[in-house]
Amino acid sequence: MRHQQGMTAMKFDMGRAWDDTTGLLRKNFGLVASIIGLFYFLPQAIITLLVPEIANFQPDMPPPGTDPAIVLEAMQAAYMELFSLAWPYWLALTLFQYIGSISVLALFAKGQNPTVGQALATGFKGTPSYIAAQLIYVFAASVGLGIPLGLAFALLPLLGVLLAFVAIALIFYVGVKLMLVPTVIAMDGERNPIEALKHSWQLTKGNSLRIFFFMLVLIGVLTLISIVASMIFGVIFALFGGTVAAFGNGIVAAIAAAITGSVVLLALAAIHRQLSGVTVPREIDAFE
């Protein structure tokens, strides 16, 4: 699919994006919740049940007063052990979440009226394109930033530190520019990962800073709510013993991830719709 070039950039309205996000959630809560529950909550809950040491990982820390270098080494060893145990589960969880994300976004494809069954099909078909787009981005960032940083640190460490700050800023900037890649794949039907990257860049033109602050506030609020909820339920679960606490905390974390994922995806859909000129939230009609 090819997208129109040279289109006039629209000014992103954060208030309207929030109204559209809540409108999409209100009108399609049941369907979004069912997909998110299947692809976000359920896989994480299963991992919590089968491998609770991953969901409730707590590294063994040396006693207070230990040499900081020894503490750092102990933490590195603990997290390497966690990674060696958890990476297959994390990979599977990530894949499920990708499919779920594309499926949810496909519900709101402009100019179409997909059923949930069709949205799920789009999720499975569009996920390889989404993965390919991310791999292209990672490869480009590794070559474009990794090599210069490595040379700078080798020649002059101070220059390397300065370039590292520049690289972090660039990563955030490009991340915002490419934030709409999954919406382009799901809502516009784009299967070419390079075209999806280009169209996301085009859609966000002139609006990167507004989109960044909108998503920063949104994710910040959701994260704060998740932390508070986890602390409250953690205290309650602790009263029933270690096993109940471990399982309960894992389930709460899975619910928090599902809720956060739902709101973030609907926000991306709202941003895409606004910048594409689609403004009226609609309700999905049928499940097949």
PDB file of C-alpha atoms in Angstrom:
ATOM      1  CA  MET A   1       0.000   0.000   0.000  1.00  0.00           C
ATOM      2  CA  ARG A   2       1.281   3.466  -0.846  1.00  0.00           C
ATOM      3  CA  HIS A   3       0.382   6.577   1.090  1.00  0.00           C
ATOM      4  CA  GLN A   4      -0.157  10.035  -0.250  1.00  0.00           C
ATOM      5  CA  GLN A   5       3.046  12.062  -0.199  1.00  0.00           C
ATOM      6  CA  GLY A   6       3.344  15.732   0.610  1.00  0.00           C
ATOM      7  CA  MET A   7       0.120  15.856   2.642  1.00  0.00           C
ATOM      8  CA  THR A   8      -0.287  18.883   4.911  1.00  0.00           C
ATOM      9  CA  ALA A   9       0.657  18.102   8.503  1.00  0.00           C
ATOM     10  CA  MET A  10      -2.206  18.485  10.996  1.00  0.00           C
ATOM     11  CA  LYS A  11      -1.669  20.080  14.390  1.00  0.00           C
ATOM     12  CA  PHE A  12      -2.042  17.492  17.125  1.00  0.00           C
ATOM     13  CA  ASP A  13      -4.664  18.400  19.740  1.00  0.00           C
ATOM     14  CA  MET A  14      -3.931  16.635  23.044  1.00  0.00           C
ATOM     15  CA  GLY A  15      -7.357  17.371  24.511  1.00  0.00           C
ATOM     16  CA  ARG A  16      -9.130  15.952  21.488  1.00  0.00           C
ATOM     17  CA  ALA A  17      -6.854  12.908  21.534  1.00  0.00           C
ATOM     18  CA  TRP A  18      -7.833  12.220  25.142  1.00  0.00           C
ATOM     19  CA  ASP A  19     -11.528  12.651  24.328  1.00  0.00           C
ATOM     20  CA  ASP A  20     -11.176  10.241  21.396  1.00  0.00           C
ATOM     21  CA  THR A  21      -9.272   7.748  23.562  1.00  0.00           C
ATOM     22  CA  THR A  22     -11.989   7.678  26.215  1.00  0.00           C
ATOM     23  CA  GLY A  23     -14.649   7.586  23.491  1.00  0.00           C
ATOM     24  CA  LEU A  24     -13.091   4.539  21.860  1.00  0.00           C
ATOM     25  CA  LEU A  25     -12.751   2.857  25.259  1.00  0.00           C
ATOM     26  CA  ARG A  26     -16.315   3.628  26.298  1.00  0.00           C
ATOM     27  CA  LYS A  27     -17.908   2.441  23.046  1.00  0.00           C
ATOM     28  CA  ASN A  28     -15.788  -0.695  22.595  1.00  0.00           C
ATOM     29  CA  PHE A  29     -14.800  -1.674  26.128  1.00  0.00           C
ATOM     30  CA  GLY A  30     -16.062  -5.251  25.989  1.00  0.00           C
ATOM     31  CA  LEU A  31     -14.367  -6.148  22.710  1.00  0.00           C
ATOM     32  CA  VAL A  32     -11.085  -4.445  23.570  1.00  0.00           C
ATOM     33  CA  ALA A  33     -11.074  -6.089  27.000  1.00  0.00           C
ATOM     34  CA  SER A  34     -11.653  -9.533  25.487  1.00  0.00           C
ATOM     35  CA  ILE A  35      -8.712  -9.216  23.080  1.00  0.00           C
ATOM     36  CA  ILE A  36      -6.423  -7.657  25.681  1.00  0.00           C
ATOM     37  CA  GLY A  37      -7.450 -10.306  28.182  1.00  0.00           C
ATOM     38  CA  LEU A  38      -6.587 -13.047  25.722  1.00  0.00           C
ATOM     39  CA  PHE A  39      -3.256 -11.679  24.520  1.00  0.00           C
ATOM     40  CA  TYR A  40      -2.020  -9.566  27.456  1.00  0.00           C
ATOM     41  CA  PHE A  41      -3.521 -10.770  30.732  1.00  0.00           C
ATOM     42  CA  LEU A  42      -3.867 -14.515  30.143  1.00  0.00           C
ATOM     43  CA  PRO A  43      -0.277 -15.225  28.970  1.00  0.00           C
ATOM     44  CA  GLN A  44       1.204 -13.218  31.842  1.00  0.00           C
ATOM     45  CA  ALA A  45      -1.119 -14.887  34.349  1.00  0.00           C
ATOM     46  CA  ILE A  46      -0.091 -18.321  33.057  1.00  0.00           C
ATOM     47  CA  ILE A  47       3.589 -17.411  33.433  1.00  0.00           C
ATOM     48  CA  THR A  48       2.874 -16.222  36.987  1.00  0.00           C
ATOM     49  CA  LEU A  49       1.187 -19.523  37.789  1.00  0.00           C
ATOM     50  CA  LEU A  50       3.793 -21.779  36.158  1.00  0.00           C
ATOM     51  CA  VAL A  51       6.981 -19.814  36.875  1.00  0.00           C
ATOM     52  CA  PRO A  52       6.276 -17.522  39.864  1.00  0.00           C
ATOM     53  CA  GLU A  53       9.982 -16.818  40.402  1.00  0.00           C
ATOM     54  CA  ILE A  54       9.961 -14.756  37.200  1.00  0.00           C
ATOM     55  CA  ALA A  55       6.941 -12.621  38.050  1.00  0.00           C
ATOM     56  CA  ASN A  56       8.137 -12.065  41.620  1.00  0.00           C
ATOM     57  CA  PHE A  57      11.864 -11.850  41.041  1.00  0.00           C
ATOM     58  CA  GLN A  58      13.841 -10.318  43.913  1.00  0.00           C
ATOM     59  CA  PRO A  59      17.647 -10.473  43.688  1.00  0.00           C
ATOM     60  CA  ASP A  60      19.616 -11.513  46.756  1.00  0.00           C
ATOM     61  CA  MET A  61      21.462  -8.391  47.872  1.00  0.00           C
ATOM     62  CA  PRO A  62      24.722  -8.393  49.853  1.00  0.00           C
ATOM     63  CA  PRO A  63      24.502  -6.992  53.402  1.00  0.00           C
ATOM     64  CA  PRO A  64      24.731  -3.219  53.971  1.00  0.00           C
ATOM     65  CA  GLY A  65      28.253  -1.869  53.888  1.00  0.00           C
ATOM     66  CA  THR A  66      29.404  -4.241  51.157  1.00  0.00           C
ATOM     67  CA  ASP A  67      31.784  -2.821  48.556  1.00  0.00           C
ATOM     68  CA  PRO A  68      29.631  -1.183  45.802  1.00  0.00           C
ATOM     69  CA  ALA A  69      31.610  -3.042  43.148  1.00  0.00           C
ATOM     70  CA  ILE A  70      30.657  -6.347  44.772  1.00  0.00           C
ATOM     71  CA  VAL A  71      27.011  -5.246  45.004  1.00  0.00           C
ATOM     72  CA  LEU A  72      26.986  -4.328  41.325  1.00  0.00           C
ATOM     73  CA  GLU A  73      28.574  -7.639  40.384  1.00  0.00           C
ATOM     74  CA  ALA A  74      26.016  -9.547  42.468  1.00  0.00           C
ATOM     75  CA  MET A  75      23.138  -7.690  40.822  1.00  0.00           C
ATOM     76  CA  GLN A  76      24.531  -8.344  37.351  1.00  0.00           C
ATOM     77  CA  ALA A  77      24.851 -12.054  38.139  1.00  0.00           C
ATOM     78  CA  ALA A  78      21.294 -12.202  39.508  1.00  0.00           C
ATOM     79  CA  TYR A  79      19.774 -10.489  36.496  1.00  0.00           C
ATOM     80  CA  MET A  80      21.770 -12.634  34.088  1.00  0.00           C
ATOM     81  CA  GLU A  81      20.386 -15.687  35.876  1.00  0.00           C
ATOM     82  CA  LEU A  82      16.881 -14.251  35.596  1.00  0.00           C
ATOM     83  CA  PHE A  83      17.351 -13.572  31.885  1.00  0.00           C
ATOM     84  CA  SER A  84      18.619 -17.104  31.231  1.00  0.00           C
ATOM     85  CA  LEU A  85      15.508 -18.489  32.914  1.00  0.00           C
ATOM     86  CA  ALA A  86      12.932 -16.027  31.619  1.00  0.00           C
ATOM     87  CA  TRP A  87      13.868 -15.161  28.031  1.00  0.00           C
ATOM     88  CA  PRO A  88      11.723 -17.879  26.354  1.00  0.00           C
ATOM     89  CA  TYR A  89       8.692 -16.768  28.382  1.00  0.00           C
ATOM     90  CA  TRP A  90       9.362 -13.082  27.687  1.00  0.00           C
ATOM     91  CA  LEU A  91       9.716 -13.815  23.987  1.00  0.00           C
ATOM     92  CA  ALA A  92       6.412 -15.682  23.904  1.00  0.00           C
ATOM     93  CA  LEU A  93       4.714 -12.955  25.959  1.00  0.00           C
ATOM     94  CA  THR A  94       6.029 -10.260  23.618  1.00  0.00           C
ATOM     95  CA  LEU A  95       4.772 -12.140  20.567  1.00  0.00           C
ATOM     96  CA  PHE A  96       1.309 -12.531  22.097  1.00  0.00           C
ATOM     97  CA  GLN A  97       1.230  -8.829  22.962  1.00  0.00           C
ATOM     98  CA  TYR A  98       2.231  -7.861  19.420  1.00  0.00           C
ATOM     99  CA  ILE A  99      -0.600  -9.932  17.981  1.00  0.00           C
ATOM    100  CA  GLY A 100      -3.031  -8.489  20.514  1.00  0.00           C
ATOM    101  CA  SER A 101      -1.878  -4.939  19.837  1.00  0.00           C
ATOM    102  CA  ILE A 102      -2.315  -5.174  16.066  1.00  0.00           C
ATOM    103  CA  SER A 103      -5.683  -6.897  16.571  1.00  0.00           C
ATOM    104  CA  VAL A 104      -7.011  -4.147  18.845  1.00  0.00           C
ATOM    105  CA  LEU A 105      -5.801  -1.384  16.532  1.00  0.00           C
ATOM    106  CA  ALA A 106      -7.301  -3.153  13.509  1.00  0.00           C
ATOM    107  CA  LEU A 107     -10.750  -2.735  15.068  1.00  0.00           C
ATOM    108  CA  PHE A 108     -10.503   0.960  14.255  1.00  0.00           C
ATOM    109  CA  ALA A 109      -9.323   0.769  10.649  1.00  0.00           C
ATOM    110  CA  LYS A 110     -10.519   3.845   8.824  1.00  0.00           C
ATOM    111  CA  GLY A 111     -12.981   3.419   5.977  1.00  0.00           C
ATOM    112  CA  GLN A 112     -13.698  -0.151   7.025  1.00  0.00           C
ATOM    113  CA  ASN A 113     -15.948  -1.990   9.446  1.00  0.00           C
ATOM    114  CA  PRO A 114     -13.951  -5.062  10.476  1.00  0.00           C
ATOM    115  CA  THR A 115     -15.419  -7.712  12.706  1.00  0.00           C
ATOM    116  CA  VAL A 116     -13.397  -8.857  15.689  1.00  0.00           C
ATOM    117  CA  GLY A 117     -12.606 -12.044  13.811  1.00  0.00           C
ATOM    118  CA  GLN A 118     -11.171 -10.024  10.947  1.00  0.00           C
ATOM    119  CA  ALA A 119      -9.245  -7.875  13.425  1.00  0.00           C
ATOM    120  CA  LEU A 120      -7.695 -10.991  14.949  1.00  0.00           C
ATOM    121  CA  ALA A 121      -6.729 -12.183  11.474  1.00  0.00           C
ATOM    122  CA  THR A 122      -5.090  -8.802  10.863  1.00  0.00           C
ATOM    123  CA  GLY A 123      -3.251  -9.221  14.147  1.00  0.00           C
ATOM    124  CA  PHE A 124      -1.685 -12.496  13.042  1.00  0.00           C
ATOM    125  CA  LYS A 125      -0.933 -11.247   9.521  1.00  0.00           C
ATOM    126  CA  GLY A 126       0.389  -7.842  10.578  1.00  0.00           C
ATOM    127  CA  THR A 127       2.669  -8.968  13.413  1.00  0.00           C
ATOM    128  CA  PRO A 128       5.524 -10.108  11.115  1.00  0.00           C
ATOM    129  CA  SER A 129       5.531  -6.648   9.515  1.00  0.00           C
ATOM    130  CA  TYR A 130       5.605  -5.019  12.949  1.00  0.00           C
ATOM    131  CA  ILE A 131       8.511  -7.213  14.045  1.00  0.00           C
ATOM    132  CA  ALA A 132      10.362  -6.504  10.798  1.00  0.00           C
ATOM    133  CA  ALA A 133       9.885  -2.737  11.259  1.00  0.00           C
ATOM    134  CA  GLN A 134      11.281  -2.935  14.787  1.00  0.00           C
ATOM    135  CA  LEU A 135      14.270  -4.983  13.634  1.00  0.00           C
ATOM    136  CA  ILE A 136      14.998  -2.418  10.915  1.00  0.00           C
ATOM    137  CA  TYR A 137      14.874   0.357  13.512  1.00  0.00           C
ATOM    138  CA  VAL A 138      17.132  -1.524  15.933  1.00  0.00           C
ATOM    139  CA  PHE A 139      19.629  -2.332  13.194  1.00  0.00           C
ATOM    140  CA  ALA A 140      19.696   1.267  11.942  1.00  0.00           C
ATOM    141  CA  ALA A 141      20.129   2.594  15.485  1.00  0.00           C
ATOM    142  CA  SER A 142      22.880   0.077  16.225  1.00  0.00           C
ATOM    143  CA  VAL A 143      24.821   1.054  13.113  1.00  0.00           C
ATOM    144  CA  GLY A 144      24.020   4.771  13.149  1.00  0.00           C
ATOM    145  CA  LEU A 145      24.608   5.293  16.871  1.00  0.00           C
ATOM    146  CA  GLY A 146      26.495   2.275  18.166  1.00  0.00           C
ATOM    147  CA  ILE A 147      29.522   2.576  15.907  1.00  0.00           C
ATOM    148  CA  PRO A 148      30.062   6.346  16.448  1.00  0.00           C
ATOM    149  CA  LEU A 149      29.625   5.904  20.196  1.00  0.00           C
ATOM    150  CA  GLY A 150      32.107   3.046  20.296  1.00  0.00           C
ATOM    151  CA  LEU A 151      34.690   5.073  18.376  1.00  0.00           C
ATOM    152  CA  ALA A 152      34.119   8.136  20.557  1.00  0.00           C
ATOM    153  CA  PHE A 153      34.597   6.190  23.797  1.00  0.00           C
ATOM    154  CA  ALA A 154      37.720   4.567  22.376  1.00  0.00           C
ATOM    155  CA  LEU A 155      39.264   7.899  21.304  1.00  0.00           C
ATOM    156  CA  LEU A 156      38.042  10.223  24.054  1.00  0.00           C
ATOM    157  CA  PRO A 157      35.789   8.968  26.893  1.00  0.00           C
ATOM    158  CA  LEU A 158      34.428  12.454  27.643  1.00  0.00           C
ATOM    159  CA  LEU A 159      33.347  12.836  24.012  1.00  0.00           C
ATOM    160  CA  GLY A 160      31.718   9.426  24.264  1.00  0.00           C
ATOM    161  CA  VAL A 161      29.706  10.530  27.314  1.00  0.00           C
ATOM    162  CA  LEU A 162      28.522  13.676  25.513  1.00  0.00           C
ATOM    163  CA  LEU A 163      27.562  11.681  22.427  1.00  0.00           C
ATOM    164  CA  ALA A 164      25.722   9.197  24.660  1.00  0.00           C
ATOM    165  CA  PHE A 165      23.379  11.993  25.822  1.00  0.00           C
ATOM    166  CA  VAL A 166      22.840  13.025  22.213  1.00  0.00           C
ATOM    167  CA  ALA A 167      22.142   9.399  21.295  1.00  0.00           C
ATOM    168  CA  ILE A 168      19.552   9.074  24.084  1.00  0.00           C
ATOM    169  CA  ALA A 169      17.784  12.217  22.860  1.00  0.00           C
ATOM    170  CA  LEU A 170      17.802  10.893  19.281  1.00  0.00           C
ATOM    171  CA  ILE A 171      16.431   7.525  20.400  1.00  0.00           C
ATOM    172  CA  PHE A 172      13.521   9.243  22.152  1.00  0.00           C
ATOM    173  CA  TYR A 173      12.896  11.495  19.143  1.00  0.00           C
ATOM    174  CA  VAL A 174      12.919   8.673  16.619  1.00  0.00           C
ATOM    175  CA  GLY A 175      10.848   6.543  18.984  1.00  0.00           C
ATOM    176  CA  VAL A 176       8.113   9.183  18.936  1.00  0.00           C
ATOM    177  CA  LYS A 177       8.362   9.551  15.164  1.00  0.00           C
ATOM    178  CA  LEU A 178       7.875   5.789  14.745  1.00  0.00           C
ATOM    179  CA  MET A 179       5.265   5.412  17.486  1.00  0.00           C
ATOM    180  CA  LEU A 180       2.451   5.036  14.947  1.00  0.00           C
ATOM    181  CA  VAL A 181       4.022   2.125  13.049  1.00  0.00           C
ATOM    182  CA  PRO A 182       1.614  -0.453  14.589  1.00  0.00           C
ATOM    183  CA  THR A 183      -1.367   1.768  13.773  1.00  0.00           C
ATOM    184  CA  VAL A 184      -0.223   2.146  10.165  1.00  0.00           C
ATOM    185  CA  ILE A 185       0.091  -1.641   9.869  1.00  0.00           C
ATOM    186  CA  ALA A 186      -3.204  -2.377  11.610  1.00  0.00           C
ATOM    187  CA  MET A 187      -5.417   0.536  10.603  1.00  0.00           C
ATOM    188  CA  ASP A 188      -4.056   1.331   7.125  1.00  0.00           C
ATOM    189  CA  GLY A 189      -3.302  -2.253   6.127  1.00  0.00           C
ATOM    190  CA  GLU A 190       0.341  -1.506   5.311  1.00  0.00           C
ATOM    191  CA  ARG A 191       2.430  -4.691   5.207  1.00  0.00           C
ATOM    192  CA  ASN A 192       5.701  -3.242   3.915  1.00  0.00           C
ATOM    193  CA  PRO A 193       7.694  -2.452   7.101  1.00  0.00           C
ATOM    194  CA  ILE A 194       9.752   0.278   5.421  1.00  0.00           C
ATOM    195  CA  GLU A 195       6.602   2.002   4.141  1.00  0.00           C
ATOM    196  CA  ALA A 196       5.077   1.681   7.616  1.00  0.00           C
ATOM    197  CA  LEU A 197       8.126   3.410   9.126  1.00  0.00           C
ATOM    198  CA  LYS A 198       7.972   6.163   6.499  1.00  0.00           C
ATOM    199  CA  HIS A 199       4.242   6.757   6.944  1.00  0.00           C
ATOM    200  CA  SER A 200       4.525   6.937  10.741  1.00  0.00           C
ATOM    201  CA  TRP A 201       7.295   9.509  10.301  1.00  0.00           C
ATOM    202  CA  GLN A 202       5.061  11.473   7.931  1.00  0.00           C
ATOM    203  CA  LEU A 203       1.996  11.375  10.194  1.00  0.00           C
ATOM    204  CA  THR A 204       3.904  12.689  13.214  1.00  0.00           C
ATOM    205  CA  LYS A 205       5.579  15.500  11.255  1.00  0.00           C
ATOM    206  CA  GLY A 206       5.391  18.764  13.200  1.00  0.00           C
ATOM    207  CA  ASN A 207       3.739  17.086  16.191  1.00  0.00           C
ATOM    208  CA  SER A 208       6.523  15.038  17.792  1.00  0.00           C
ATOM    209  CA  LEU A 209       6.842  17.168  20.924  1.00  0.00           C
ATOM    210  CA  ARG A 210       3.091  17.288  21.555  1.00  0.00           C
ATOM    211  CA  ILE A 211       2.757  13.539  21.055  1.00  0.00           C
ATOM    212  CA  PHE A 212       5.741  12.931  23.346  1.00  0.00           C
ATOM    213  CA  PHE A 213       4.260  14.948  26.218  1.00  0.00           C
ATOM    214  CA  PHE A 214       0.795  13.455  25.710  1.00  0.00           C
ATOM    215  CA  MET A 215       2.122   9.902  25.927  1.00  0.00           C
ATOM    216  CA  LEU A 216       4.546  10.814  28.732  1.00  0.00           C
ATOM    217  CA  VAL A 217       1.723  12.138  30.914  1.00  0.00           C
ATOM    218  CA  LEU A 218      -0.590   9.264  29.998  1.00  0.00           C
ATOM    219  CA  ILE A 219       1.948   6.522  30.697  1.00  0.00           C
ATOM    220  CA  GLY A 220       3.185   8.342  33.807  1.00  0.00           C
ATOM    221  CA  VAL A 221      -0.317   8.469  35.294  1.00  0.00           C
ATOM    222  CA  LEU A 222      -1.009   4.829  34.409  1.00  0.00           C
ATOM    223  CA  THR A 223       2.321   3.772  35.918  1.00  0.00           C
ATOM    224  CA  LEU A 224       1.642   5.700  39.128  1.00  0.00           C
ATOM    225  CA  ILE A 225      -1.788   4.117  39.472  1.00  0.00           C
ATOM    226  CA  SER A 226      -0.284   0.663  38.865  1.00  0.00           C
ATOM    227  CA  ILE A 227       2.393   1.225  41.529  1.00  0.00           C
ATOM    228  CA  VAL A 228      -0.132   2.402  44.113  1.00  0.00           C
ATOM    229  CA  ALA A 229      -2.489  -0.496  43.351  1.00  0.00           C
ATOM    230  CA  SER A 230       0.391  -2.996  43.548  1.00  0.00           C
ATOM    231  CA  MET A 231       1.483  -1.603  46.920  1.00  0.00           C
ATOM    232  CA  ILE A 232      -2.037  -1.767  48.359  1.00  0.00           C
ATOM    233  CA  PHE A 233      -2.744  -5.289  47.135  1.00  0.00           C
ATOM    234  CA  GLY A 234       0.783  -6.362  48.065  1.00  0.00           C
ATOM    235  CA  VAL A 235       0.129  -5.476  51.701  1.00  0.00           C
ATOM    236  CA  ILE A 236      -3.185  -7.358  51.617  1.00  0.00           C
ATOM    237  CA  PHE A 237      -1.713 -10.462  49.950  1.00  0.00           C
ATOM    238  CA  ALA A 238       1.215 -10.503  52.388  1.00  0.00           C
ATOM    239  CA  LEU A 239      -1.250 -11.238  55.199  1.00  0.00           C
ATOM    240  CA  PHE A 240      -2.017 -14.614  53.643  1.00  0.00           C
ATOM    241  CA  GLY A 241       1.550 -15.884  53.336  1.00  0.00           C
ATOM    242  CA  GLY A 242       4.307 -16.060  50.746  1.00  0.00           C
ATOM    243  CA  THR A 243       2.598 -18.340  48.216  1.00  0.00           C
ATOM    244  CA  VAL A 244      -0.597 -16.305  48.074  1.00  0.00           C
ATOM    245  CA  ALA A 245       1.401 -13.072  47.969  1.00  0.00           C
ATOM    246  CA  ALA A 246       3.567 -14.282  45.083  1.00  0.00           C
ATOM    247  CA  PHE A 247       0.600 -15.422  43.014  1.00  0.00           C
ATOM    248  CA  GLY A 248      -1.579 -12.441  43.914  1.00  0.00           C
ATOM    249  CA  ASN A 249       1.111  -9.897  43.113  1.00  0.00           C
ATOM    250  CA  GLY A 250       1.715 -11.582  39.761  1.00  0.00           C
ATOM    251  CA  ILE A 251      -1.993 -11.444  38.883  1.00  0.00           C
ATOM    252  CA  VAL A 252      -2.209  -7.783  39.881  1.00  0.00           C
ATOM    253  CA  ALA A 253       0.819  -7.065  37.682  1.00  0.00           C
ATOM    254  CA  ALA A 254      -0.872  -8.878  34.775  1.00  0.00           C
ATOM    255  CA  ILE A 255      -4.076  -6.864  35.257  1.00  0.00           C
ATOM    256  CA  ALA A 256      -2.098  -3.623  35.430  1.00  0.00           C
ATOM    257  CA  ALA A 257      -0.228  -4.499  32.228  1.00  0.00           C
ATOM    258  CA  ALA A 258      -3.510  -5.300  30.475  1.00  0.00           C
ATOM    259  CA  ILE A 259      -5.151  -2.042  31.542  1.00  0.00           C
ATOM    260  CA  THR A 260      -2.086   0.025  30.649  1.00  0.00           C
ATOM    261  CA  GLY A 261      -1.782  -1.739  27.301  1.00  0.00           C
ATOM    262  CA  SER A 262      -5.448  -1.104  26.505  1.00  0.00           C
ATOM    263  CA  VAL A 263      -5.313   2.618  27.217  1.00  0.00           C
ATOM    264  CA  VAL A 264      -2.005   3.123  25.399  1.00  0.00           C
ATOM    265  CA  LEU A 265      -3.253   1.283  22.310  1.00  0.00           C
ATOM    266  CA  LEU A 266      -6.473   3.279  22.227  1.00  0.00           C
ATOM    267  CA  ALA A 267      -4.448   6.472  22.614  1.00  0.00           C
ATOM    268  CA  LEU A 268      -2.315   5.468  19.616  1.00  0.00           C
ATOM    269  CA  ALA A 269      -5.473   4.720  17.643  1.00  0.00           C
ATOM    270  CA  ALA A 270      -6.869   8.130  18.599  1.00  0.00           C
ATOM    271  CA  ILE A 271      -3.642   9.883  17.582  1.00  0.00           C
ATOM    272  CA  HIS A 272      -3.605   8.060  14.251  1.00  0.00           C
ATOM    273  CA  ARG A 273      -7.264   8.850  13.576  1.00  0.00           C
ATOM    274  CA  GLN A 274      -6.784  12.524  14.393  1.00  0.00           C
ATOM    275  CA  LEU A 275      -3.667  12.960  12.267  1.00  0.00           C
ATOM    276  CA  SER A 276      -5.339  11.021   9.445  1.00  0.00           C
ATOM    277  CA  GLY A 277      -8.462  13.188   9.589  1.00  0.00           C
ATOM    278  CA  VAL A 278     -10.748  10.609  11.224  1.00  0.00           C
ATOM    279  CA  THR A 279     -12.396  12.000  14.340  1.00  0.00           C
ATOM    280  CA  VAL A 280     -15.609  10.190  15.236  1.00  0.00           C
ATOM    281  CA  PRO A 281     -15.203   7.092  17.448  1.00  0.00           C
ATOM    282  CA  ARG A 282     -17.407   4.222  16.393  1.00  0.00           C
ATOM    283  CA  GLU A 283     -18.620   1.037  17.998  1.00  0.00           C
ATOM    284  CA  ILE A 284     -17.621  -2.331  16.529  1.00  0.00           C
ATOM    285  CA  ASP A 285     -20.727  -4.126  15.346  1.00  0.00           C
ATOM    286  CA  ALA A 286     -20.086  -7.858  15.309  1.00  0.00           C
ATOM    287  CA  PHE A 287     -17.926 -10.648  16.589  1.00  0.00           C
ATOM    288  CA  GLU A 288     -17.043 -13.465  14.210  1.00  0.00           C
TER     289      GLU A 288
END
